[in-house]
Amino acid sequence: MEAMVQLVDIVKSFKNQAAVDNINAEVKKGEFLTLLGPSGCGKTTTLRMIAGFEEPTSGKIMLDGTDVSNKSPYERDVNTVFQNYALFPHMNIFNNIAFGLKIRKVSKKEIKEKVTRALNLVQLEGFEERFPSQLSGGQKQRIAIARAIVNSPKVLLLDEPLGALDLKLRKQMQFELKHLQRKLGITFIYVTHDQEEALTMSDRIAVMNKGKIEQVGVPDEIYERPKTKFVADFIGETNIFEGVLKSREGQKAEIELKGKKVVNVVDDEEKISDIKIGEPIAFAIRPERINVSYEEVDGINVLKGKFKERIFVGSINKTVITLESGREVIVNEPAASTLPLEMDKEYMHIYWQMQDGVVIK
Ligand code: ATP
């Protein structure tokens, strides 16, 4: 697929501090790409540079094959939706949505058609005469989206657009936005610090940390095969183990943990190629990939521990087990198939499939 947005060696410094530190990324036509990361990692700054509100210190921004680095915001075929809606309070909804079209001197008839269609897309037909103060937060955000899509931009930039909504409405809007994006085929670049939101909505996710992109991938890849400790930890819940590399063979890495126990995990050779035998190495296992048993288990990826606590979280049970080395491991089991507690048993055993242990940097 062709690229709609290309960020080439983008750096943005404020007073010699790099907020964005040499980013390279490509967003394909019609793609929903999310910039995900903790507060202050440079997501908004990246988005503002694409919009043209902020000038890169160095690097180049390409939009649909054209270098737009030196173009002002209104010369770029992009629109932005902000968290705080930014609607004009003194204009009714019709005029709020029509604003950009009027500036571009679109005919009255066409404006009416386009505004009606945009309102229809966000499911707020009949709201033309109302004023922003007469709308709920969710409705205001829908209007902000209608106002942005009415101009049929090549790219829609969304900066935490659902951040001010309550959880239930946010979930509903996530589906609506994703649906809208598919229907319109517009390229979306979405900023959020909410990993669940990113996993639900995106075609691909770029995980950012301290001004850099740590990993770009489809949601499944980001979740199942994180490349770094940061990504493994930031996306969902995980158990990170530190050990020493004993040997490796193809995709298999033999790792010695503190208690001298050797375990196997798997990963691409590229990731462990620069780690030498005898050097520290880390790997992650998702809580739902760990099995538990009171009985002894055959095999190499087995560790012994003691039950610490169990928490019921809706559809799953979360069990905390303290291993012999003293570290705690979290195991998630579906509520319906959770290992029953047998308090007279002294030890529990955790075990996992080799391919569920992922080497991270
Ligand atoms: P959040 O989720 O909190 O919005 P973010 O990932 O969007 O965070 P940015 O707003 O891009 O982060 O900020 C990245 C860094 O750049 C922060 O350390 C911030 O303080 C700094 N920064 C952003 N804008 C400016 C500015 N105009 N002047 C100086 N520093 C800035």
mmCIF file of C-alpha atoms and ligand atoms in Angstrom:
data_model
loop_
_atom_site.group_PDB
_atom_site.id
_atom_site.type_symbol
_atom_site.label_atom_id
_atom_site.label_comp_id
_atom_site.label_asym_id
_atom_site.label_seq_id
_atom_site.Cartn_x
_atom_site.Cartn_y
_atom_site.Cartn_z
ATOM 1 C CA MET A 1 0.000 0.000 0.000
ATOM 2 C CA GLU A 2 1.159 3.515 -0.736
ATOM 3 C CA ALA A 3 2.316 5.862 2.011
ATOM 4 C CA MET A 4 0.068 8.777 2.934
ATOM 5 C CA VAL A 5 2.322 10.256 5.612
ATOM 6 C CA GLN A 6 6.054 9.797 5.929
ATOM 7 C CA LEU A 7 8.081 11.113 8.852
ATOM 8 C CA VAL A 8 11.749 11.203 7.948
ATOM 9 C CA ASP A 9 14.385 11.725 10.677
ATOM 10 C CA ILE A 10 12.080 14.035 12.626
ATOM 11 C CA VAL A 11 13.589 15.830 15.610
ATOM 12 C CA LYS A 12 11.864 18.478 17.703
ATOM 13 C CA SER A 13 13.768 20.197 20.468
ATOM 14 C CA PHE A 14 12.500 22.712 22.965
ATOM 15 C CA LYS A 15 15.387 24.632 24.548
ATOM 16 C CA ASN A 16 17.860 21.926 23.492
ATOM 17 C CA GLN A 17 15.696 19.184 25.001
ATOM 18 C CA ALA A 18 14.510 16.702 22.390
ATOM 19 C CA ALA A 19 10.749 16.130 22.787
ATOM 20 C CA VAL A 20 10.831 14.051 19.610
ATOM 21 C CA ASP A 21 14.141 12.326 19.027
ATOM 22 C CA ASN A 22 14.680 11.182 15.450
ATOM 23 C CA ILE A 23 11.474 9.507 14.429
ATOM 24 C CA ASN A 24 10.993 7.606 11.195
ATOM 25 C CA ALA A 25 7.527 6.325 10.394
ATOM 26 C CA GLU A 26 5.206 5.660 7.533
ATOM 27 C CA VAL A 27 1.415 5.741 7.589
ATOM 28 C CA LYS A 28 -0.295 3.996 4.710
ATOM 29 C CA LYS A 29 -3.277 5.309 2.775
ATOM 30 C CA GLY A 30 -6.510 4.522 4.597
ATOM 31 C CA GLU A 31 -4.659 3.217 7.623
ATOM 32 C CA PHE A 32 -5.591 3.765 11.287
ATOM 33 C CA LEU A 33 -2.275 4.324 13.034
ATOM 34 C CA THR A 34 -2.076 5.050 16.752
ATOM 35 C CA LEU A 35 0.750 6.807 18.547
ATOM 36 C CA LEU A 36 0.696 5.233 21.991
ATOM 37 C CA GLY A 37 2.824 6.104 24.978
ATOM 38 C CA PRO A 38 2.926 7.625 28.458
ATOM 39 C CA SER A 39 2.446 11.308 29.188
ATOM 40 C CA GLY A 40 5.309 13.423 27.881
ATOM 41 C CA CYS A 41 6.702 10.885 25.388
ATOM 42 C CA GLY A 42 6.200 13.221 22.431
ATOM 43 C CA LYS A 43 2.913 12.032 20.896
ATOM 44 C CA THR A 44 1.192 15.410 20.749
ATOM 45 C CA THR A 45 4.327 17.133 19.500
ATOM 46 C CA THR A 46 4.556 14.595 16.655
ATOM 47 C CA LEU A 47 0.903 15.133 15.755
ATOM 48 C CA ARG A 48 1.281 18.922 15.875
ATOM 49 C CA MET A 49 4.210 18.723 13.475
ATOM 50 C CA ILE A 50 2.147 16.690 11.004
ATOM 51 C CA ALA A 51 -0.658 19.271 11.331
ATOM 52 C CA GLY A 52 1.810 22.123 10.812
ATOM 53 C CA PHE A 53 1.249 23.794 14.208
ATOM 54 C CA GLU A 54 4.817 23.011 15.174
ATOM 55 C CA GLU A 55 7.922 23.116 12.992
ATOM 56 C CA PRO A 56 10.425 20.248 13.199
ATOM 57 C CA THR A 57 13.923 21.205 14.354
ATOM 58 C CA SER A 58 15.137 18.879 11.623
ATOM 59 C CA GLY A 59 13.701 16.229 9.342
ATOM 60 C CA LYS A 60 11.052 16.048 6.701
ATOM 61 C CA ILE A 61 7.290 15.436 6.596
ATOM 62 C CA MET A 62 5.795 14.032 3.411
ATOM 63 C CA LEU A 63 2.045 14.091 2.781
ATOM 64 C CA ASP A 64 0.802 12.002 -0.124
ATOM 65 C CA GLY A 65 4.205 12.195 -1.781
ATOM 66 C CA THR A 66 4.702 15.953 -1.315
ATOM 67 C CA ASP A 67 7.118 17.559 1.134
ATOM 68 C CA VAL A 68 4.925 19.714 3.400
ATOM 69 C CA SER A 69 7.607 20.500 5.993
ATOM 70 C CA ASN A 70 7.525 24.220 5.176
ATOM 71 C CA LYS A 71 3.815 24.556 4.547
ATOM 72 C CA SER A 72 1.404 26.249 6.935
ATOM 73 C CA PRO A 73 -1.436 24.220 8.541
ATOM 74 C CA TYR A 74 -4.106 25.444 6.098
ATOM 75 C CA GLU A 75 -1.964 24.428 3.119
ATOM 76 C CA ARG A 76 -1.925 20.817 4.317
ATOM 77 C CA ASP A 77 -4.819 18.558 3.538
ATOM 78 C CA VAL A 78 -5.198 17.440 7.153
ATOM 79 C CA ASN A 79 -7.659 18.192 9.952
ATOM 80 C CA THR A 80 -7.268 17.809 13.685
ATOM 81 C CA VAL A 81 -9.728 16.748 16.353
ATOM 82 C CA PHE A 82 -8.706 17.813 19.857
ATOM 83 C CA GLN A 83 -9.671 16.446 23.239
ATOM 84 C CA ASN A 84 -11.312 19.716 24.274
ATOM 85 C CA TYR A 85 -13.536 19.806 21.142
ATOM 86 C CA ALA A 86 -12.621 23.443 20.313
ATOM 87 C CA LEU A 87 -16.106 24.234 18.973
ATOM 88 C CA PHE A 88 -17.086 27.888 18.413
ATOM 89 C CA PRO A 89 -19.480 28.605 21.320
ATOM 90 C CA HIS A 90 -21.295 31.498 19.601
ATOM 91 C CA MET A 91 -22.116 29.500 16.447
ATOM 92 C CA ASN A 92 -24.826 26.920 16.112
ATOM 93 C CA ILE A 93 -23.928 23.366 15.117
ATOM 94 C CA PHE A 94 -24.646 23.909 11.431
ATOM 95 C CA ASN A 95 -22.272 26.884 11.287
ATOM 96 C CA ASN A 96 -19.647 25.120 13.367
ATOM 97 C CA ILE A 97 -19.509 22.286 10.861
ATOM 98 C CA ALA A 98 -19.887 24.580 7.827
ATOM 99 C CA PHE A 99 -17.093 26.919 8.938
ATOM 100 C CA GLY A 100 -14.268 25.422 6.863
ATOM 101 C CA LEU A 101 -16.469 25.019 3.807
ATOM 102 C CA LYS A 102 -17.588 28.674 3.957
ATOM 103 C CA ILE A 103 -13.979 29.819 4.087
ATOM 104 C CA ARG A 104 -13.310 27.755 0.990
ATOM 105 C CA LYS A 105 -16.293 29.449 -0.669
ATOM 106 C CA VAL A 106 -18.182 26.247 -1.309
ATOM 107 C CA SER A 107 -21.724 26.884 -2.652
ATOM 108 C CA LYS A 108 -24.621 27.128 -0.178
ATOM 109 C CA LYS A 109 -26.309 24.089 -1.639
ATOM 110 C CA GLU A 110 -23.191 21.959 -1.388
ATOM 111 C CA ILE A 111 -22.532 23.161 2.171
ATOM 112 C CA LYS A 112 -26.031 22.095 3.208
ATOM 113 C CA GLU A 113 -25.568 18.666 1.636
ATOM 114 C CA LYS A 114 -22.161 18.134 3.184
ATOM 115 C CA VAL A 115 -23.177 19.278 6.667
ATOM 116 C CA THR A 116 -26.248 17.043 6.560
ATOM 117 C CA ARG A 117 -24.128 14.071 5.500
ATOM 118 C CA ALA A 118 -21.510 14.743 8.189
ATOM 119 C CA LEU A 119 -24.215 15.006 10.874
ATOM 120 C CA ASN A 120 -25.695 11.803 9.569
ATOM 121 C CA LEU A 121 -22.336 10.041 9.825
ATOM 122 C CA VAL A 122 -21.962 10.995 13.482
ATOM 123 C CA GLN A 123 -25.611 10.176 14.134
ATOM 124 C CA LEU A 124 -26.695 13.653 15.126
ATOM 125 C CA GLU A 125 -29.211 14.540 12.429
ATOM 126 C CA GLY A 126 -31.500 17.397 13.449
ATOM 127 C CA PHE A 127 -28.964 19.102 15.729
ATOM 128 C CA GLU A 128 -28.240 21.942 13.244
ATOM 129 C CA GLU A 129 -29.869 24.724 15.256
ATOM 130 C CA ARG A 130 -28.459 23.860 18.663
ATOM 131 C CA PHE A 131 -25.495 25.581 20.272
ATOM 132 C CA PRO A 132 -22.478 23.743 21.755
ATOM 133 C CA SER A 133 -23.557 24.620 25.310
ATOM 134 C CA GLN A 134 -26.735 22.622 24.721
ATOM 135 C CA LEU A 135 -24.835 19.397 23.988
ATOM 136 C CA SER A 136 -23.349 16.665 26.161
ATOM 137 C CA GLY A 137 -19.614 15.927 26.061
ATOM 138 C CA GLY A 138 -20.099 12.971 23.747
ATOM 139 C CA GLN A 139 -22.283 14.986 21.393
ATOM 140 C CA LYS A 140 -19.755 17.835 21.321
ATOM 141 C CA GLN A 141 -17.028 15.399 20.371
ATOM 142 C CA ARG A 142 -19.209 13.971 17.591
ATOM 143 C CA ILE A 143 -19.694 17.502 16.245
ATOM 144 C CA ALA A 144 -15.950 18.118 16.402
ATOM 145 C CA ILE A 145 -15.473 14.946 14.346
ATOM 146 C CA ALA A 146 -18.196 15.978 11.883
ATOM 147 C CA ARG A 147 -16.499 19.356 11.491
ATOM 148 C CA ALA A 148 -13.198 17.652 10.735
ATOM 149 C CA ILE A 149 -14.500 15.115 8.213
ATOM 150 C CA VAL A 150 -16.771 17.528 6.348
ATOM 151 C CA ASN A 151 -13.724 18.860 4.490
ATOM 152 C CA SER A 152 -12.787 15.325 3.354
ATOM 153 C CA PRO A 153 -9.169 15.685 4.467
ATOM 154 C CA LYS A 154 -6.535 13.227 3.329
ATOM 155 C CA VAL A 155 -5.536 12.678 6.935
ATOM 156 C CA LEU A 156 -7.437 13.113 10.170
ATOM 157 C CA LEU A 157 -5.316 13.719 13.252
ATOM 158 C CA LEU A 158 -6.972 12.901 16.564
ATOM 159 C CA ASP A 159 -5.370 13.948 19.850
ATOM 160 C CA GLU A 160 -6.922 11.957 22.716
ATOM 161 C CA PRO A 161 -10.364 12.776 21.295
ATOM 162 C CA LEU A 162 -12.219 10.558 23.770
ATOM 163 C CA GLY A 163 -10.180 11.490 26.842
ATOM 164 C CA ALA A 164 -12.891 13.633 28.427
ATOM 165 C CA LEU A 165 -15.683 11.075 28.104
ATOM 166 C CA ASP A 166 -16.764 8.552 30.709
ATOM 167 C CA LEU A 167 -15.679 4.952 30.260
ATOM 168 C CA LYS A 168 -18.907 3.612 28.786
ATOM 169 C CA LEU A 169 -19.309 6.394 26.256
ATOM 170 C CA ARG A 170 -15.625 6.150 25.394
ATOM 171 C CA LYS A 171 -15.996 2.470 24.541
ATOM 172 C CA GLN A 172 -19.033 3.181 22.389
ATOM 173 C CA MET A 173 -17.264 6.039 20.606
ATOM 174 C CA GLN A 174 -14.230 3.824 19.955
ATOM 175 C CA PHE A 175 -16.400 1.491 17.898
ATOM 176 C CA GLU A 176 -18.149 4.371 16.162
ATOM 177 C CA LEU A 177 -14.883 6.066 15.245
ATOM 178 C CA LYS A 178 -13.377 2.872 13.906
ATOM 179 C CA HIS A 179 -16.528 2.203 11.900
ATOM 180 C CA LEU A 180 -16.489 5.760 10.536
ATOM 181 C CA GLN A 181 -12.845 5.477 9.562
ATOM 182 C CA ARG A 182 -13.487 2.255 7.617
ATOM 183 C CA LYS A 183 -16.515 3.737 5.920
ATOM 184 C CA LEU A 184 -14.763 6.949 4.860
ATOM 185 C CA GLY A 185 -11.403 5.366 4.106
ATOM 186 C CA ILE A 186 -9.617 8.443 5.513
ATOM 187 C CA THR A 187 -6.138 7.933 6.995
ATOM 188 C CA PHE A 188 -6.345 8.371 10.779
ATOM 189 C CA ILE A 189 -3.430 9.183 13.077
ATOM 190 C CA TYR A 190 -4.679 8.788 16.615
ATOM 191 C CA VAL A 191 -2.923 9.777 19.833
ATOM 192 C CA THR A 192 -3.674 8.076 23.120
ATOM 193 C CA HIS A 193 -1.995 6.895 26.304
ATOM 194 C CA ASP A 194 -4.686 4.248 26.746
ATOM 195 C CA GLN A 195 -3.283 0.917 25.598
ATOM 196 C CA GLU A 196 -6.650 -0.795 25.501
ATOM 197 C CA GLU A 197 -8.019 1.919 23.243
ATOM 198 C CA ALA A 198 -5.016 1.523 20.950
ATOM 199 C CA LEU A 199 -5.383 -2.265 20.793
ATOM 200 C CA THR A 200 -9.111 -2.036 20.004
ATOM 201 C CA MET A 201 -9.046 0.588 17.288
ATOM 202 C CA SER A 202 -5.771 0.547 15.401
ATOM 203 C CA ASP A 203 -4.557 -1.167 12.259
ATOM 204 C CA ARG A 204 -1.055 -0.537 13.570
ATOM 205 C CA ILE A 205 0.357 0.940 16.752
ATOM 206 C CA ALA A 206 3.564 2.932 17.173
ATOM 207 C CA VAL A 207 4.646 2.689 20.812
ATOM 208 C CA MET A 208 6.570 5.790 21.894
ATOM 209 C CA ASN A 209 8.908 6.291 24.826
ATOM 210 C CA LYS A 210 11.013 9.361 25.584
ATOM 211 C CA GLY A 211 10.664 10.875 22.129
ATOM 212 C CA LYS A 212 11.449 7.683 20.245
ATOM 213 C CA ILE A 213 9.360 4.980 18.603
ATOM 214 C CA GLU A 214 10.171 1.703 20.372
ATOM 215 C CA GLN A 215 8.098 -0.589 18.182
ATOM 216 C CA VAL A 216 5.590 -0.392 15.349
ATOM 217 C CA GLY A 217 3.270 -3.264 14.610
ATOM 218 C CA VAL A 218 -0.260 -4.616 14.355
ATOM 219 C CA PRO A 219 -1.973 -4.822 17.780
ATOM 220 C CA ASP A 220 -1.523 -8.566 18.022
ATOM 221 C CA GLU A 221 2.205 -8.340 17.346
ATOM 222 C CA ILE A 222 2.697 -5.530 19.852
ATOM 223 C CA TYR A 223 0.883 -7.560 22.495
ATOM 224 C CA GLU A 224 2.235 -11.029 21.771
ATOM 225 C CA ARG A 225 5.775 -10.203 20.635
ATOM 226 C CA PRO A 226 6.940 -7.051 22.390
ATOM 227 C CA LYS A 227 10.498 -6.153 21.499
ATOM 228 C CA THR A 228 11.475 -4.201 24.583
ATOM 229 C CA LYS A 229 10.813 -4.212 28.328
ATOM 230 C CA PHE A 230 9.076 -0.897 27.925
ATOM 231 C CA VAL A 231 6.601 -2.222 25.344
ATOM 232 C CA ALA A 232 6.008 -5.478 27.244
ATOM 233 C CA ASP A 233 5.296 -3.549 30.414
ATOM 234 C CA PHE A 234 3.282 -0.701 28.905
ATOM 235 C CA ILE A 235 0.933 -2.920 26.890
ATOM 236 C CA GLY A 236 -1.194 -5.004 29.197
ATOM 237 C CA GLU A 237 0.147 -6.922 32.134
ATOM 238 C CA THR A 238 3.220 -9.119 32.009
ATOM 239 C CA ASN A 239 5.779 -11.067 34.028
ATOM 240 C CA ILE A 240 9.328 -10.003 33.258
ATOM 241 C CA PHE A 241 12.154 -12.393 34.186
ATOM 242 C CA GLU A 242 15.839 -11.547 34.234
ATOM 243 C CA GLY A 243 18.422 -14.242 33.731
ATOM 244 C CA VAL A 244 21.636 -15.158 31.975
ATOM 245 C CA LEU A 245 21.913 -16.564 28.453
ATOM 246 C CA LYS A 246 23.205 -20.155 28.663
ATOM 247 C CA SER A 247 22.986 -21.194 25.054
ATOM 248 C CA ARG A 248 21.022 -20.578 21.922
ATOM 249 C CA GLU A 249 20.050 -22.551 18.931
ATOM 250 C CA GLY A 250 18.039 -20.981 16.153
ATOM 251 C CA GLN A 251 14.979 -19.467 17.765
ATOM 252 C CA LYS A 252 15.490 -21.219 21.071
ATOM 253 C CA ALA A 253 17.272 -19.485 23.926
ATOM 254 C CA GLU A 254 18.281 -21.345 27.080
ATOM 255 C CA ILE A 255 18.204 -19.020 30.050
ATOM 256 C CA GLU A 256 19.448 -19.555 33.594
ATOM 257 C CA LEU A 257 17.414 -17.868 36.284
ATOM 258 C CA LYS A 258 18.617 -16.869 39.724
ATOM 259 C CA GLY A 259 17.736 -20.155 41.365
ATOM 260 C CA LYS A 260 20.029 -21.850 38.808
ATOM 261 C CA LYS A 261 16.990 -23.171 37.061
ATOM 262 C CA VAL A 262 17.252 -23.285 33.291
ATOM 263 C CA VAL A 263 14.287 -22.395 31.133
ATOM 264 C CA ASN A 264 13.652 -22.079 27.437
ATOM 265 C CA VAL A 265 12.090 -19.224 25.562
ATOM 266 C CA VAL A 266 11.879 -18.454 21.923
ATOM 267 C CA ASP A 267 12.489 -15.467 19.756
ATOM 268 C CA ASP A 268 13.830 -14.211 16.534
ATOM 269 C CA GLU A 269 17.569 -14.659 16.297
ATOM 270 C CA GLU A 270 18.010 -11.024 15.431
ATOM 271 C CA LYS A 271 16.888 -9.925 18.888
ATOM 272 C CA ILE A 272 19.319 -12.124 20.796
ATOM 273 C CA SER A 273 22.138 -12.039 18.273
ATOM 274 C CA ASP A 274 24.022 -9.291 20.116
ATOM 275 C CA ILE A 275 23.615 -10.926 23.525
ATOM 276 C CA LYS A 276 26.570 -13.191 24.245
ATOM 277 C CA ILE A 277 26.548 -16.415 26.221
ATOM 278 C CA GLY A 278 26.870 -15.571 29.922
ATOM 279 C CA GLU A 279 25.327 -12.120 29.510
ATOM 280 C CA PRO A 280 22.111 -10.865 31.132
ATOM 281 C CA ILE A 281 18.932 -11.458 29.180
ATOM 282 C CA ALA A 282 15.283 -10.746 29.940
ATOM 283 C CA PHE A 283 12.067 -12.336 28.807
ATOM 284 C CA ALA A 284 8.375 -11.746 29.342
ATOM 285 C CA ILE A 285 5.399 -14.062 29.739
ATOM 286 C CA ARG A 286 1.820 -12.863 29.718
ATOM 287 C CA PRO A 287 -0.196 -13.889 32.814
ATOM 288 C CA GLU A 288 -2.713 -15.766 30.656
ATOM 289 C CA ARG A 289 0.061 -17.845 29.082
ATOM 290 C CA ILE A 290 1.144 -19.366 32.379
ATOM 291 C CA ASN A 291 -0.383 -22.618 33.618
ATOM 292 C CA VAL A 292 -0.561 -23.731 37.246
ATOM 293 C CA SER A 293 -0.686 -27.098 38.910
ATOM 294 C CA TYR A 294 -0.296 -28.569 42.390
ATOM 295 C CA GLU A 295 1.236 -31.710 40.924
ATOM 296 C CA GLU A 296 4.848 -31.939 39.815
ATOM 297 C CA VAL A 297 5.122 -31.124 36.111
ATOM 298 C CA ASP A 298 7.595 -32.702 33.690
ATOM 299 C CA GLY A 299 9.557 -30.464 31.386
ATOM 300 C CA ILE A 300 12.020 -27.678 31.576
ATOM 301 C CA ASN A 301 9.841 -24.565 31.799
ATOM 302 C CA VAL A 302 8.561 -25.287 35.285
ATOM 303 C CA LEU A 303 9.101 -23.154 38.387
ATOM 304 C CA LYS A 304 8.072 -23.901 41.944
ATOM 305 C CA GLY A 305 6.340 -21.395 44.205
ATOM 306 C CA LYS A 306 3.811 -20.745 46.916
ATOM 307 C CA PHE A 307 0.320 -19.366 46.631
ATOM 308 C CA LYS A 308 0.119 -15.765 47.808
ATOM 309 C CA GLU A 309 -3.304 -14.422 46.862
ATOM 310 C CA ARG A 310 -6.132 -14.598 44.381
ATOM 311 C CA ILE A 311 -8.230 -11.735 43.087
ATOM 312 C CA PHE A 312 -11.451 -12.098 41.144
ATOM 313 C CA VAL A 313 -11.585 -9.583 38.268
ATOM 314 C CA GLY A 314 -14.828 -10.112 36.375
ATOM 315 C CA SER A 315 -14.280 -12.889 33.881
ATOM 316 C CA ILE A 316 -10.823 -13.909 35.127
ATOM 317 C CA ASN A 317 -9.079 -14.926 38.329
ATOM 318 C CA LYS A 318 -5.710 -13.389 39.031
ATOM 319 C CA THR A 319 -3.449 -15.556 41.161
ATOM 320 C CA VAL A 320 -0.212 -14.269 42.660
ATOM 321 C CA ILE A 321 2.455 -16.905 43.284
ATOM 322 C CA THR A 322 5.730 -16.309 45.106
ATOM 323 C CA LEU A 323 8.518 -18.297 43.464
ATOM 324 C CA GLU A 324 11.420 -19.882 45.329
ATOM 325 C CA SER A 325 13.622 -17.007 44.192
ATOM 326 C CA GLY A 326 11.267 -14.649 46.015
ATOM 327 C CA ARG A 327 9.830 -12.974 42.961
ATOM 328 C CA GLU A 328 6.114 -12.840 42.381
ATOM 329 C CA VAL A 329 4.373 -14.085 39.283
ATOM 330 C CA ILE A 330 0.872 -13.209 38.146
ATOM 331 C CA VAL A 331 -1.231 -15.901 36.513
ATOM 332 C CA ASN A 332 -4.578 -15.153 34.869
ATOM 333 C CA GLU A 333 -7.097 -17.933 34.411
ATOM 334 C CA PRO A 334 -10.631 -17.731 33.016
ATOM 335 C CA ALA A 335 -13.022 -17.720 35.986
ATOM 336 C CA ALA A 336 -14.755 -20.836 34.649
ATOM 337 C CA SER A 337 -11.580 -22.942 34.483
ATOM 338 C CA THR A 338 -9.554 -21.671 37.439
ATOM 339 C CA LEU A 339 -7.531 -24.213 39.398
ATOM 340 C CA PRO A 340 -9.437 -24.619 42.680
ATOM 341 C CA LEU A 341 -7.499 -23.586 45.780
ATOM 342 C CA GLU A 342 -6.198 -26.419 47.960
ATOM 343 C CA MET A 343 -4.844 -24.667 51.000
ATOM 344 C CA ASP A 344 -3.284 -27.837 52.445
ATOM 345 C CA LYS A 345 -0.866 -28.034 49.493
ATOM 346 C CA GLU A 346 2.425 -26.342 50.222
ATOM 347 C CA TYR A 347 3.665 -25.732 46.689
ATOM 348 C CA MET A 348 2.301 -24.757 43.315
ATOM 349 C CA HIS A 349 4.085 -25.179 40.001
ATOM 350 C CA ILE A 350 3.931 -22.760 37.135
ATOM 351 C CA TYR A 351 4.799 -23.813 33.608
ATOM 352 C CA TRP A 352 4.578 -22.439 30.088
ATOM 353 C CA GLN A 353 5.084 -23.346 26.453
ATOM 354 C CA MET A 354 8.474 -22.347 25.114
ATOM 355 C CA GLN A 355 6.919 -20.079 22.453
ATOM 356 C CA ASP A 356 5.067 -18.064 25.119
ATOM 357 C CA GLY A 357 8.279 -16.761 26.656
ATOM 358 C CA VAL A 358 9.428 -13.769 24.614
ATOM 359 C CA VAL A 359 12.940 -12.355 24.768
ATOM 360 C CA ILE A 360 12.927 -8.584 25.306
ATOM 361 C CA LYS A 361 15.581 -5.894 25.379
HETATM 362 P P1 ATP B 1 0.568 13.888 26.973
HETATM 363 O O1 ATP B 1 -0.029 12.526 26.808
HETATM 364 O O2 ATP B 1 0.748 14.275 28.401
HETATM 365 O O3 ATP B 1 -0.099 14.944 26.145
HETATM 366 P P2 ATP B 1 2.668 13.687 24.983
HETATM 367 O O4 ATP B 1 3.235 12.348 24.771
HETATM 368 O O5 ATP B 1 1.673 14.166 24.015
HETATM 369 O O6 ATP B 1 2.095 13.773 26.442
HETATM 370 P P3 ATP B 1 4.147 16.047 24.330
HETATM 371 O O7 ATP B 1 3.022 16.985 24.649
HETATM 372 O O8 ATP B 1 4.433 15.817 22.905
HETATM 373 O O9 ATP B 1 3.909 14.649 25.042
HETATM 374 O O10 ATP B 1 5.448 16.571 25.055
HETATM 375 C C1 ATP B 1 6.712 15.959 24.938
HETATM 376 C C2 ATP B 1 7.743 16.739 25.727
HETATM 377 O O11 ATP B 1 7.954 18.013 25.145
HETATM 378 C C3 ATP B 1 7.334 17.000 27.177
HETATM 379 O O12 ATP B 1 8.453 16.855 27.995
HETATM 380 C C4 ATP B 1 6.847 18.432 27.144
HETATM 381 O O13 ATP B 1 7.038 19.046 28.391
HETATM 382 C C5 ATP B 1 7.714 19.049 26.079
HETATM 383 N N1 ATP B 1 7.054 20.159 25.376
HETATM 384 C C6 ATP B 1 5.938 20.061 24.611
HETATM 385 N N2 ATP B 1 5.607 21.263 24.093
HETATM 386 C C7 ATP B 1 6.520 22.158 24.547
HETATM 387 C C8 ATP B 1 6.728 23.563 24.370
HETATM 388 N N3 ATP B 1 5.928 24.295 23.606
HETATM 389 N N4 ATP B 1 7.784 24.122 25.004
HETATM 390 C C9 ATP B 1 8.632 23.386 25.755
HETATM 391 N N5 ATP B 1 8.486 22.055 25.963
HETATM 392 C C10 ATP B 1 7.457 21.444 25.371
#
